[in-house]
Coordinates of C-alpha atoms in Angstrom, one line a residue:
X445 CA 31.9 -30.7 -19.7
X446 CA 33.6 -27.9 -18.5
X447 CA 32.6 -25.7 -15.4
X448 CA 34.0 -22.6 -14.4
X449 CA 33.3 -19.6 -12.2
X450 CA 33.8 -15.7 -13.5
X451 CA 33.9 -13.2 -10.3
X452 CA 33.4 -9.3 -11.1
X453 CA 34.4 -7.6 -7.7
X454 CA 32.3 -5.1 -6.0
X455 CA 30.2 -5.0 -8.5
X456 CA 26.2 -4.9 -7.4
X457 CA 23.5 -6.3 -9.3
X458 CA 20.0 -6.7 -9.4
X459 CA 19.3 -11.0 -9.3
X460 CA 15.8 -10.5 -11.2
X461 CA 18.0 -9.2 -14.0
X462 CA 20.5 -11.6 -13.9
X463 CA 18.4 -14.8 -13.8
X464 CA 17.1 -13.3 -16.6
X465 CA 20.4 -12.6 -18.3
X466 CA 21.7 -16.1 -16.7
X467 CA 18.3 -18.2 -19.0
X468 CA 19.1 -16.1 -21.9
X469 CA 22.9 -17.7 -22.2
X470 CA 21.8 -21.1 -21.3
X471 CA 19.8 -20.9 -24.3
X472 CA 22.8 -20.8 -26.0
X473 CA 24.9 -23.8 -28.1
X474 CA 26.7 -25.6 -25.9
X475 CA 26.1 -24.2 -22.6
X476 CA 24.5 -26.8 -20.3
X477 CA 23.7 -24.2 -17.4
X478 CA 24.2 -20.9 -16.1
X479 CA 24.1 -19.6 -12.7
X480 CA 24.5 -15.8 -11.7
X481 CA 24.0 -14.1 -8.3
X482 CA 26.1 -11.4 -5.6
X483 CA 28.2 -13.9 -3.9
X484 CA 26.1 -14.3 -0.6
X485 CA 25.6 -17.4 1.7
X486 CA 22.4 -18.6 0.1
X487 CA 23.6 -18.0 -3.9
X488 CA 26.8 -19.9 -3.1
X489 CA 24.6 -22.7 -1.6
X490 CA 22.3 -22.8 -4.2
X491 CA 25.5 -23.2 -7.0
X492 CA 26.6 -25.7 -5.0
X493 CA 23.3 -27.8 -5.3
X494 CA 23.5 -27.3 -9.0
X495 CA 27.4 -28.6 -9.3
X496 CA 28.6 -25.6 -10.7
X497 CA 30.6 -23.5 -7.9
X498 CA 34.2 -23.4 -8.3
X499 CA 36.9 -22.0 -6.2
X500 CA 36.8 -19.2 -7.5
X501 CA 33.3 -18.5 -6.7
X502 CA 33.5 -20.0 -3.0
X503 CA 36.5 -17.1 -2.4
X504 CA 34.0 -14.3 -3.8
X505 CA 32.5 -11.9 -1.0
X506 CA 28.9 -11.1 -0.4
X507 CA 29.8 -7.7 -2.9
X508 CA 31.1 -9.4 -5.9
X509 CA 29.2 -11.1 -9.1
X510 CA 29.6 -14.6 -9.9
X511 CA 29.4 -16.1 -13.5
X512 CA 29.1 -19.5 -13.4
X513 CA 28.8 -21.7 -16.6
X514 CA 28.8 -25.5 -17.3
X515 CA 29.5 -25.8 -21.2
X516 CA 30.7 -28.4 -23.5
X517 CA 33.6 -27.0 -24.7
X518 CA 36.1 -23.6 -24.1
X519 CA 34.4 -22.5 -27.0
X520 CA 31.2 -22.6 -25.5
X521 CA 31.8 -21.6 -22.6
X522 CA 33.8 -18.4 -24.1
X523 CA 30.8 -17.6 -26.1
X524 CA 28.5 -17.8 -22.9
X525 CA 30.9 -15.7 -20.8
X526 CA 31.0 -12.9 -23.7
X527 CA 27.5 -13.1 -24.2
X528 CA 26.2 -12.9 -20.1
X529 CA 28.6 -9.6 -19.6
X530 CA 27.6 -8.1 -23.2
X531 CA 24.0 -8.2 -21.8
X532 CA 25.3 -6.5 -18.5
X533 CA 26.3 -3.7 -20.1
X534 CA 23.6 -3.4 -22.4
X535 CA 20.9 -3.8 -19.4
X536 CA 23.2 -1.5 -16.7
X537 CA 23.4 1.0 -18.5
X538 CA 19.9 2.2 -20.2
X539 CA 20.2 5.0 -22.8
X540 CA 19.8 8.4 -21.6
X541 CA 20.3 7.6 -17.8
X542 CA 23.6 6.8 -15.7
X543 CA 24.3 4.0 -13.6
X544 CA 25.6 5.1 -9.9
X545 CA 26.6 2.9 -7.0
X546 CA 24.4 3.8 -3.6
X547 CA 21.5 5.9 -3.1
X548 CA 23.8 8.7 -1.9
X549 CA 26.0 8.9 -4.9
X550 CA 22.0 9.3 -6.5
X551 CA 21.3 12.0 -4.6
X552 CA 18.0 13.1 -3.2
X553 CA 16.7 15.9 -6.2
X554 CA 13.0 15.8 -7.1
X555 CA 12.9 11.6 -6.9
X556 CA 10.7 10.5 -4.5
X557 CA 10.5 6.8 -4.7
X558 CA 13.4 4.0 -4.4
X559 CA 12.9 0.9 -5.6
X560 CA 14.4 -2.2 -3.7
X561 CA 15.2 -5.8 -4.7
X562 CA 18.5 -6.5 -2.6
X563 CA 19.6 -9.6 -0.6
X564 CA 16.9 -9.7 2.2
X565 CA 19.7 -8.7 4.5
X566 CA 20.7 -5.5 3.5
X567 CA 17.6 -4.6 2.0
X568 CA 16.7 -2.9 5.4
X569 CA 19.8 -0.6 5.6
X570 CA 19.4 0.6 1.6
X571 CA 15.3 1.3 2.7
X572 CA 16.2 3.5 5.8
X573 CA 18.7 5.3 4.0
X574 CA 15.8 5.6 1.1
X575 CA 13.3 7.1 4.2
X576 CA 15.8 9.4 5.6
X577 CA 16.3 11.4 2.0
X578 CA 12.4 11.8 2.2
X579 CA 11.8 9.0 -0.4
X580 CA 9.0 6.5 -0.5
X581 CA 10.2 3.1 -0.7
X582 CA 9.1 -0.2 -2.6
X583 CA 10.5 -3.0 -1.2
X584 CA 10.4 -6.4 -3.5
X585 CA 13.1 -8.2 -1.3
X586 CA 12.0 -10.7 0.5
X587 CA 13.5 -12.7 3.8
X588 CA 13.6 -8.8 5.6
X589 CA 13.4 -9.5 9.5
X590 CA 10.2 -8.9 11.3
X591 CA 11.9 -6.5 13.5
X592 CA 13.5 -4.6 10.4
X593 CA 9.9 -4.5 9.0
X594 CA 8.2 -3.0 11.9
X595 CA 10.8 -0.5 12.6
X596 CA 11.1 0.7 8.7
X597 CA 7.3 0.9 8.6
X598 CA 7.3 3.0 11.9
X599 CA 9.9 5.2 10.6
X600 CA 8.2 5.9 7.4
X601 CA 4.7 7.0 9.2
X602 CA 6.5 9.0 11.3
X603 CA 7.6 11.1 8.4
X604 CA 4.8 10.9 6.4
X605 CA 6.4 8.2 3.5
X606 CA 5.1 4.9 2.4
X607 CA 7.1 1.6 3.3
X608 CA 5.5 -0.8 0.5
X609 CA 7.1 -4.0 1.6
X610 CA 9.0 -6.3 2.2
X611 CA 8.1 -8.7 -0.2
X612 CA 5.9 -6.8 -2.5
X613 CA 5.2 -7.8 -5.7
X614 CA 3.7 -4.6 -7.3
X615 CA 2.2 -1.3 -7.1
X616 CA 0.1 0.8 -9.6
X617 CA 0.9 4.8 -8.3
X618 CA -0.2 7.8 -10.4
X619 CA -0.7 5.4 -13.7
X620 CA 2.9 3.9 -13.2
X621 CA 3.2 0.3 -13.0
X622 CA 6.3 -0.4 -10.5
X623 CA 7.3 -3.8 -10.0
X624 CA 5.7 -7.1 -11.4
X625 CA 2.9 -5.1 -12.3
X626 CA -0.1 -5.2 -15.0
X627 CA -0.5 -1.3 -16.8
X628 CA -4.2 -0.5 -16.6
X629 CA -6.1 2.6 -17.2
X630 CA -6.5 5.6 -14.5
X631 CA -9.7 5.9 -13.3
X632 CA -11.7 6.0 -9.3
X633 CA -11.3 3.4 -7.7
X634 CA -8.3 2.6 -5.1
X635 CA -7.0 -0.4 -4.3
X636 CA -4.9 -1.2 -1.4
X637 CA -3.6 -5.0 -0.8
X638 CA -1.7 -7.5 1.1
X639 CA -1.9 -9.9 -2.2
X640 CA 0.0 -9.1 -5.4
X641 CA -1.6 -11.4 -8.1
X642 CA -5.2 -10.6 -6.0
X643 CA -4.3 -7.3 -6.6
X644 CA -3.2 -7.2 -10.0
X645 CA -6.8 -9.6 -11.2
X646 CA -8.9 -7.0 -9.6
X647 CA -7.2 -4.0 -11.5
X648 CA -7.2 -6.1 -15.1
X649 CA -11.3 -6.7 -14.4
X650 CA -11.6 -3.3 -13.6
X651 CA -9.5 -2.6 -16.6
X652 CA -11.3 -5.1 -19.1
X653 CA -14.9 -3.7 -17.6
X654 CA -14.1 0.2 -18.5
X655 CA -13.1 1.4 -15.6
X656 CA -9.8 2.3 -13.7
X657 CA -7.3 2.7 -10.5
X658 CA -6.5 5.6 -9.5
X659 CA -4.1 4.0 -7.2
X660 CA -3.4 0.4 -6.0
X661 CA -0.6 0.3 -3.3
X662 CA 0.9 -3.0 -2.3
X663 CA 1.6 -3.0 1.6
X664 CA 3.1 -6.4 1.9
X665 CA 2.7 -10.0 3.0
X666 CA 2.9 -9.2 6.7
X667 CA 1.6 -6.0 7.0
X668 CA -1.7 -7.5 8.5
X669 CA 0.3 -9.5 10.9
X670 CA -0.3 -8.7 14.6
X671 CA 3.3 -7.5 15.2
X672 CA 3.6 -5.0 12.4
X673 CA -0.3 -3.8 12.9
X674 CA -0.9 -2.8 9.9
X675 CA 0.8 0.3 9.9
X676 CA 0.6 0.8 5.9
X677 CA -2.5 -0.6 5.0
X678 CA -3.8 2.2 7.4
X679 CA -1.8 4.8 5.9
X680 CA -3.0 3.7 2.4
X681 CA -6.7 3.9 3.6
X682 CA -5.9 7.1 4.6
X683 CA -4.2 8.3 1.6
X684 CA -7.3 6.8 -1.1
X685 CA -9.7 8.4 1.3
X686 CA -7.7 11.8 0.8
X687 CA -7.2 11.7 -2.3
X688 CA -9.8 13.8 -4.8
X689 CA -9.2 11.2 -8.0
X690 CA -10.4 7.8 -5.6
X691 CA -14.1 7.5 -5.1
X692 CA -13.8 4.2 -3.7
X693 CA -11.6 2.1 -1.9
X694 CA -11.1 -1.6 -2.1
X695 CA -8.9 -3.9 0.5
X696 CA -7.9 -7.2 -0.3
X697 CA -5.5 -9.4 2.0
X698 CA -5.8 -12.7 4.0
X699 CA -7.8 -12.8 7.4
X700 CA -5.7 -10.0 9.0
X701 CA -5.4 -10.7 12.9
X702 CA -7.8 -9.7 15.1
X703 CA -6.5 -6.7 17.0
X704 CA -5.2 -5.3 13.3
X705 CA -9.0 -6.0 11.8
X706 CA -10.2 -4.4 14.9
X707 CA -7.9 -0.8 13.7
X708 CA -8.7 -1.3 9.9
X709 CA -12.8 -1.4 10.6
X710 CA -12.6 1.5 12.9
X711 CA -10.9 3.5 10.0
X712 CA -13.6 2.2 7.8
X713 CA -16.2 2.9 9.6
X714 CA -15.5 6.6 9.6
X715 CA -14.5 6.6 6.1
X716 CA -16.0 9.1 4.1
X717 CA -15.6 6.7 0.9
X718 CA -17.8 3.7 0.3
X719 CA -15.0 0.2 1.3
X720 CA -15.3 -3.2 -0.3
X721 CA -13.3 -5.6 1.8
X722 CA -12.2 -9.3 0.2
X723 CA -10.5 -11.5 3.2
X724 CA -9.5 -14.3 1.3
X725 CA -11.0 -17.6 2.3
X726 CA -12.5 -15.6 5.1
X727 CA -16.2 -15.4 6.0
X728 CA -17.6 -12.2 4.7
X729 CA -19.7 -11.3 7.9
X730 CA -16.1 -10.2 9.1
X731 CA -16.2 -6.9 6.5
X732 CA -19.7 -6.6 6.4
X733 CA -19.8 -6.4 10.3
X734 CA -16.8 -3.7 10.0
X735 CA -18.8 -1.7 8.2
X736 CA -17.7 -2.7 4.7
X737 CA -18.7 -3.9 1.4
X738 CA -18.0 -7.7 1.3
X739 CA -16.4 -9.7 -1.5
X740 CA -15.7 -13.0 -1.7
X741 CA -13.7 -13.6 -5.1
X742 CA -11.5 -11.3 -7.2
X743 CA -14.5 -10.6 -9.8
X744 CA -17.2 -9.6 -6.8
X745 CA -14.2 -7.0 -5.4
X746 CA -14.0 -5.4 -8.6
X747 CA -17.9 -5.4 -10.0
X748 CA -19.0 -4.4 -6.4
X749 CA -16.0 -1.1 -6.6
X750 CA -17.6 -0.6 -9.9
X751 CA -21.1 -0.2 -8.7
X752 CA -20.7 2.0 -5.8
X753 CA -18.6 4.3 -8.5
X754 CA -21.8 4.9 -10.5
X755 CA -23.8 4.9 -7.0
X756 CA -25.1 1.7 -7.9
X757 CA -26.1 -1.6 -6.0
X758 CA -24.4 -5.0 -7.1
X759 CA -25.2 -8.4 -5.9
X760 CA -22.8 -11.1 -6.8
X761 CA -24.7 -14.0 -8.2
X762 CA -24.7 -17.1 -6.0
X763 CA -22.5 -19.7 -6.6
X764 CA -24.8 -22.0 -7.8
X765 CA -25.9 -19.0 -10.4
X766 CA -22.8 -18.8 -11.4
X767 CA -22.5 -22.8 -12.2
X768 CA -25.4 -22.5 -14.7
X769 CA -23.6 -20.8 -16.7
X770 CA -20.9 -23.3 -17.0
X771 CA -22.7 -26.7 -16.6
X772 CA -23.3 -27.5 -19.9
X773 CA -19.5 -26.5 -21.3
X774 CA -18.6 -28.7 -18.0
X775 CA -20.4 -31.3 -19.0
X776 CA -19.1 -31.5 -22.4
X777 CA -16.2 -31.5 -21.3
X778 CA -16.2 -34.6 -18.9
X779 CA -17.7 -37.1 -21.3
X780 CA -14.2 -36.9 -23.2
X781 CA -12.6 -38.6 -20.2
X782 CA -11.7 -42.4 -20.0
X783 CA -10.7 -44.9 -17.7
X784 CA -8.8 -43.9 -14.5
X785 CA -9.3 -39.9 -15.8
X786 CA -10.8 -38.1 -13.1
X787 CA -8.2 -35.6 -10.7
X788 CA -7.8 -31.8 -11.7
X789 CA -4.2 -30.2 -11.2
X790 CA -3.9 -27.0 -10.9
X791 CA 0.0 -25.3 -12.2
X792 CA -0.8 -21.3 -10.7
X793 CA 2.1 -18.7 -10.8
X794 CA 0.1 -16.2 -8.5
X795 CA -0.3 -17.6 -5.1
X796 CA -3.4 -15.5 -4.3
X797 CA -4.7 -16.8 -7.9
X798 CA -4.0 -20.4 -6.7
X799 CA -5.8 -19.6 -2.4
X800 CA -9.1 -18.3 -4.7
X801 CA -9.1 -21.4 -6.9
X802 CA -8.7 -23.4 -3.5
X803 CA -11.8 -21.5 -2.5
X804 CA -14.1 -21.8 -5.0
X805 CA -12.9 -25.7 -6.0
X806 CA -13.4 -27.2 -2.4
X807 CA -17.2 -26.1 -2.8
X808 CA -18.0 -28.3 -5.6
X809 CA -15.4 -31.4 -5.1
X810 CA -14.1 -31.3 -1.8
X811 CA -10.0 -30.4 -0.4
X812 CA -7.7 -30.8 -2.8
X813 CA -4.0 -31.5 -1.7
X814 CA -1.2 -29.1 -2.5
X815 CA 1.8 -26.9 -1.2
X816 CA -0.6 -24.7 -0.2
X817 CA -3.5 -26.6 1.1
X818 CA -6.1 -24.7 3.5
X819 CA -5.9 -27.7 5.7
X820 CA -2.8 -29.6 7.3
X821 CA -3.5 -33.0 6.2
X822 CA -3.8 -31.8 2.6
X823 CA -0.4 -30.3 2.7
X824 CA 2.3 -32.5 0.6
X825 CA 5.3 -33.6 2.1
X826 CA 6.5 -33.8 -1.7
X827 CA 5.4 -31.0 -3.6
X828 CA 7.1 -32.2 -6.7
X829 CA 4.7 -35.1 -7.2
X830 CA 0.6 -34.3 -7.1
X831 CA -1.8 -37.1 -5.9
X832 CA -5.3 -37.0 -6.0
X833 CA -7.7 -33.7 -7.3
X834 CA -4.3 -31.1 -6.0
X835 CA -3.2 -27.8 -6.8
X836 CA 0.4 -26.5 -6.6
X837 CA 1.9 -22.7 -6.3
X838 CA 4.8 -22.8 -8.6
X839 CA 5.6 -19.9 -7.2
X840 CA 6.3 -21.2 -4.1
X841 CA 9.9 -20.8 -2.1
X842 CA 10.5 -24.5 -2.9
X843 CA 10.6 -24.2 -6.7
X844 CA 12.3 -20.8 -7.5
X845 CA 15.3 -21.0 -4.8
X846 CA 18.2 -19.5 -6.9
X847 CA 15.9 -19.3 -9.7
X848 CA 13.6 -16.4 -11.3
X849 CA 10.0 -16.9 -9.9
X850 CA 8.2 -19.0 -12.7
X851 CA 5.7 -15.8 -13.8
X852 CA 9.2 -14.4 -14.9
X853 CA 11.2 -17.8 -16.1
X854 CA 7.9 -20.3 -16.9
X855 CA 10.5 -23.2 -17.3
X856 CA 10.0 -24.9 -13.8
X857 CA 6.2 -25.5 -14.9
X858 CA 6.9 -26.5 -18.0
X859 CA 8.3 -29.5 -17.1
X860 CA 5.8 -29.9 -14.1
X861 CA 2.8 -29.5 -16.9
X862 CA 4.2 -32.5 -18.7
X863 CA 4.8 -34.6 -15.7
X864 CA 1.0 -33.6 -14.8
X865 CA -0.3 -34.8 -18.7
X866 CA 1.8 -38.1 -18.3
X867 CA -0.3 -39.3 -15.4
X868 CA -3.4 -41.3 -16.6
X869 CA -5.3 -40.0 -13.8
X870 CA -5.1 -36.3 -14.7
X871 CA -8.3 -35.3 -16.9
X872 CA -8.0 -31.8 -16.3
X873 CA -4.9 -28.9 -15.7
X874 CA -5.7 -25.5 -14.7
X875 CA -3.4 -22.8 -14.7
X876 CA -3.5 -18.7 -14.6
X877 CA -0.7 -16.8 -16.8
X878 CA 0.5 -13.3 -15.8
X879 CA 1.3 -10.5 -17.7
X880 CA 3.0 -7.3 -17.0
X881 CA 6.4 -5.4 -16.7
X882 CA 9.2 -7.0 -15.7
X883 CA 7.4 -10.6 -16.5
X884 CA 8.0 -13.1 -19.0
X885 CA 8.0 -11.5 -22.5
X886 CA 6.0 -14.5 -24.1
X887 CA 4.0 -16.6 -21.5
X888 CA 1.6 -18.5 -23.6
X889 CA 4.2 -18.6 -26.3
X890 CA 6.4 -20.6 -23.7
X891 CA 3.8 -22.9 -22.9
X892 CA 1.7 -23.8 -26.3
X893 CA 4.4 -25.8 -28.1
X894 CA 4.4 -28.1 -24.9
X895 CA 0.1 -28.0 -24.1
X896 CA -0.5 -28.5 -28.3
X897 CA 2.2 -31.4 -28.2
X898 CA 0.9 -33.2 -24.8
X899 CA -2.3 -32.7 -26.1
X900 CA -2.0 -34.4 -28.9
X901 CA 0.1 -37.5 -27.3
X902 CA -2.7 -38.2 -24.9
X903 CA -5.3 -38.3 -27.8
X904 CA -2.9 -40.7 -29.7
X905 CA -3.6 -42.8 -26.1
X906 CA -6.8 -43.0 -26.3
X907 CA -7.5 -40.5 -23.7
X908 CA -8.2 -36.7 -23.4
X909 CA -6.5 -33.6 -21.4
X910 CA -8.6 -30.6 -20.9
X911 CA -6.6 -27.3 -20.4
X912 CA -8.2 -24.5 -18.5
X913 CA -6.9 -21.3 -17.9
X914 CA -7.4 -17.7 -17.1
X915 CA -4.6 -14.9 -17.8
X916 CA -4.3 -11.8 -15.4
X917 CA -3.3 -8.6 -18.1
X918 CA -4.5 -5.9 -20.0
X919 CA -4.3 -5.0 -23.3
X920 CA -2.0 -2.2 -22.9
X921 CA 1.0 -5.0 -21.3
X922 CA 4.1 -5.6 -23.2
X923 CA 2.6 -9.2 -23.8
X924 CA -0.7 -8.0 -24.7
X925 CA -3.7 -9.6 -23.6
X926 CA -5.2 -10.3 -27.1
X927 CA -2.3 -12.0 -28.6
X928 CA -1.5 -14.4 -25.5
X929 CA -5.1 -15.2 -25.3
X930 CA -4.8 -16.2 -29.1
X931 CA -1.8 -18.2 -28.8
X932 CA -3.7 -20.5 -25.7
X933 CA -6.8 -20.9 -27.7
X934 CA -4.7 -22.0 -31.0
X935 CA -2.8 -24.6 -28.3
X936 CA -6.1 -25.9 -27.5
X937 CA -6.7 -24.1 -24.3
X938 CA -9.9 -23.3 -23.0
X939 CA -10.1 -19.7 -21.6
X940 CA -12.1 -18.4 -19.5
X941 CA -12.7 -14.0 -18.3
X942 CA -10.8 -14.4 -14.6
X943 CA -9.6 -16.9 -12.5
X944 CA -12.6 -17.4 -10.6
X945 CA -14.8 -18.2 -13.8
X946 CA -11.5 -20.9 -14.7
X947 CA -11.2 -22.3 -11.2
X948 CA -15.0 -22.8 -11.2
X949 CA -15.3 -24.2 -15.0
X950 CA -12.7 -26.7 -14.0
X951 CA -14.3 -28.2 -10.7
X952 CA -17.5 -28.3 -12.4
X953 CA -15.8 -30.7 -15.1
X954 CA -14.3 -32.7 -11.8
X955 CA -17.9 -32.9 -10.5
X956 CA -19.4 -33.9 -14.0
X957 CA -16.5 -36.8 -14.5
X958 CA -17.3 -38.0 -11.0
X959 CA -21.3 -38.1 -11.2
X960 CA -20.7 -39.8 -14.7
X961 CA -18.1 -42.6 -12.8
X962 CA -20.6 -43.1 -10.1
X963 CA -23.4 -43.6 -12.5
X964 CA -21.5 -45.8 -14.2
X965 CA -21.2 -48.1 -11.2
X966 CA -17.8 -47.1 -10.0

């Protein structure tokens, strides 16, 4: 094998696009792997883990490209080189538009929003430069400092601009999708959130229901955070409250801290726009008692938003109501399983996805264990190896280090799915599959060659895997809901509407194997 490093100097690139570029040539004949990334600290390290930096590549600064390629042969390698920087240029340099170094060299013109996915560590300077032309800013970097954060964010509102970010996934502005983001229809209803795939499921039920966003801005992981206070979710209940084309406005985050909760009901309070508020594993007296609509699952947020757009009443079903509707399915389910069959492992991509599915599946069968667990002593010390009923965000820091995230590059679950069939204990996998821009062009395509084969080997051992799953798109994606919910159901995947009806379909299975073991004397 033969491993080599390619170093283009001063020459900046966006790493979404090159992990991308970097799976498409190890696709190729005779290239074992590829590795691509600006020549920073963290993508040398991560090279280094993976056996392919070279010299070449530890002597590149944190402003050049590196190439690097394990192959078979010269050949191969050759052919993976040539086929990495012909898909540069074809990606850097879209028709009708020119590529240009900095955001000065840009200029300021009529643009008013910059889009940012640097190195955490210079995404700051490239956003205040962005503020200070009098442009909006997304930020999708990650790994900003706190301090940078607060001080962007104060900087924006002091000009009257948005700082969306750091570390958000997408936004939905004036019917343009911008970042990992789902296209819906336009329509009344205003979204503003501190969760990306929370987000994204409320606008796709919105979407699938008939009705629409006006606008759904993404403020960022911490914006809730007592340091940083909020400052754009405030700004974005300002701006849906303003704006004529939003006739209500929906909130979804984590618990935000006290004093920031304490700012974000006062606004709401005086709000001249009906609020639903969905605090994630949270207890809803919190909105209700800030004078907000409360929601507790993705589907209640968007059928409640619905209803006070038609000046309407909606009252979620109970949980319980909800579970008639799925018992018998469950049930039916569960009497496939045998012998040690009885754990459910859930595989999610969207980490709010995964916290709601946490939610609802500790009220029917208890904690489940995971790299995300709600409670300390359910927290792996291994994520890469589930015990008991768990759950695991693939999209977690620990799996996509140096990597595309696994909505983009599905290949980290992949092999997690088959390691999850293998076990004898497993009787059912849950996952959630997102669709959008900038995504993975094929998701359920990925995944149904593996499901349909582990599938059948676990029937040919006498046992049986149930596959549930929910997918988070529209219709009007690049992947298109229809066909990817085809391709699941053809792989023997049982789909439900949302997330929420999955994660509880699933647990009730859990609960229905478990009732049937106990009856059964064990």
């Amino acid at each position: 094998m033969i491993i080599r490093n390619f170093v283009d100097k001063e020459r900046y690139f966006d790493s979404v696009m090159l992990m991308r570029m970097a799976k498409q040539v190890s696709d190729l004949d005779g290239v074992q792997n590829v590795s691509a990334g600006m020549g920073t600290p963290l993508n040398k390290d991560t090279m280094q883990e993976l056996g392919l930096l070279t010299d070449e590549g530890r002597a590149a600064s944190v402003n050049d490209l590196i190439l690097a390629i394990a192959a078979d042969d010269e050949a191969a390698l050759t052919l993976g080189q040539a086929a990495f920087f012909r898909l540069l240029l074809q990606n850097n340099a879209p028709k009708g538009q020119r590529s240009v170094r900095s955001l000065a060299a840009l200029g300021r013109k009529d643009r008013n929003l910059a889009v940012i996915s640097v190195n955490g560590r210079y995404a700051a300077a490239e956003a205040k430069q962005a503020l200070e032309m009098g442009m909006n800013v997304f930020m999708f970097s990650d790994n900003v400092p706190l301090e940078e954060e607060i001080a962007l964010k104060t900087m924006a509102r002091d000009k009257g601009l948005l700082m969306m970010g750091p570390d958000c996934g997408l936004s939905f502005i004036n019917g343009v999708a911008i970042g990992l983001c789902s296209k819906v229809r336009r329509g009344n209803i205003g979204i503003a959130a501190a969760s990306g795939s929370g987000m994204q499921e409320v606008m796709n039920i919105l979407h699938k229901n008939g009705a629409g966003v006006s606008h759904a801005i993404g403020v960022g992981g911490r914006d809730l955070h007592g340091e940083v206070g909020g400052i754009t979710m405030l700004q974005s209940i300002d701006i849906l409250e303003n704006d004529p084309d939003t006739a209500v406005i929906a909130l979804i985050s984590k618990p935000p801290d006290k004093t920031v909760a304490g700012k974000i009901f006062q606004k709401v309070k005086r709000c001249r726009k009906p609020v639903v508020a969905q605090f994630i594993n949270s207890d809803p007296a919190l909105a209700r008692a800030g004078g907000a609509h409360a929601a507790v699952t993705f589907e209640d947020t968007a059928r409640i938003a619905m209803a006070l757009a038609e000046r309407k009443e909606y009252i979620p079903p109970s949980e319980a109501e909800y579970d008639q509707t799925l018992l018998v399915d469950a049930r039916a389910q569960a009497v496939k399983f045998t012998g040690e069959q009885r754990y459910i492992r859930g595989l999610y991509c969207g980490g709010s996805l995964a916290e709601e599915t946490l939610t609802l599946a500790e009220m029917r069968i208890g904690p489940l264990y995971g790299n995300i667990a709600f409670s300390p002593e359910y927290k792996l010390d291994d994520p890469f190896h589930s015990k008991g009923d768990c759950l695991i965000d693939v999209g977690a820091e620990e799996f996509t280090q140096g990597k595309p995230h696994v909505a983009i590059d599905p290949t980290p679950r992949i092999s997690r799915f088959i390691q999850e069939a293998r076990d004898p204990e497993t009787a059912v996998i849950l996952m959630d599959f997102l669709l959008g821009y900038a995504l993975c062009e094929d998701p359920a395509g990925m995944m149904a060659p593996v499901i349909r084969n582990e599938i059948k080997r676990v029937n040919m051992e006498g046992r049986s895997l149930c596959v549930v799953a929910s997918i988070c798109g529209s219709d009007l994606d690049p992947q298109n809901l229809t066909v990817q919910d085809r391709i699941l159901r053809e792989a023997g995947v049982i789909v439900l509407e949302n997330n929420g009806a999955a994660a509880r379909f699933a647990a009730l299975i859990i609960k229905s194997r478990r009732e049937m073991l106990s009856g059964a004397g064990e």
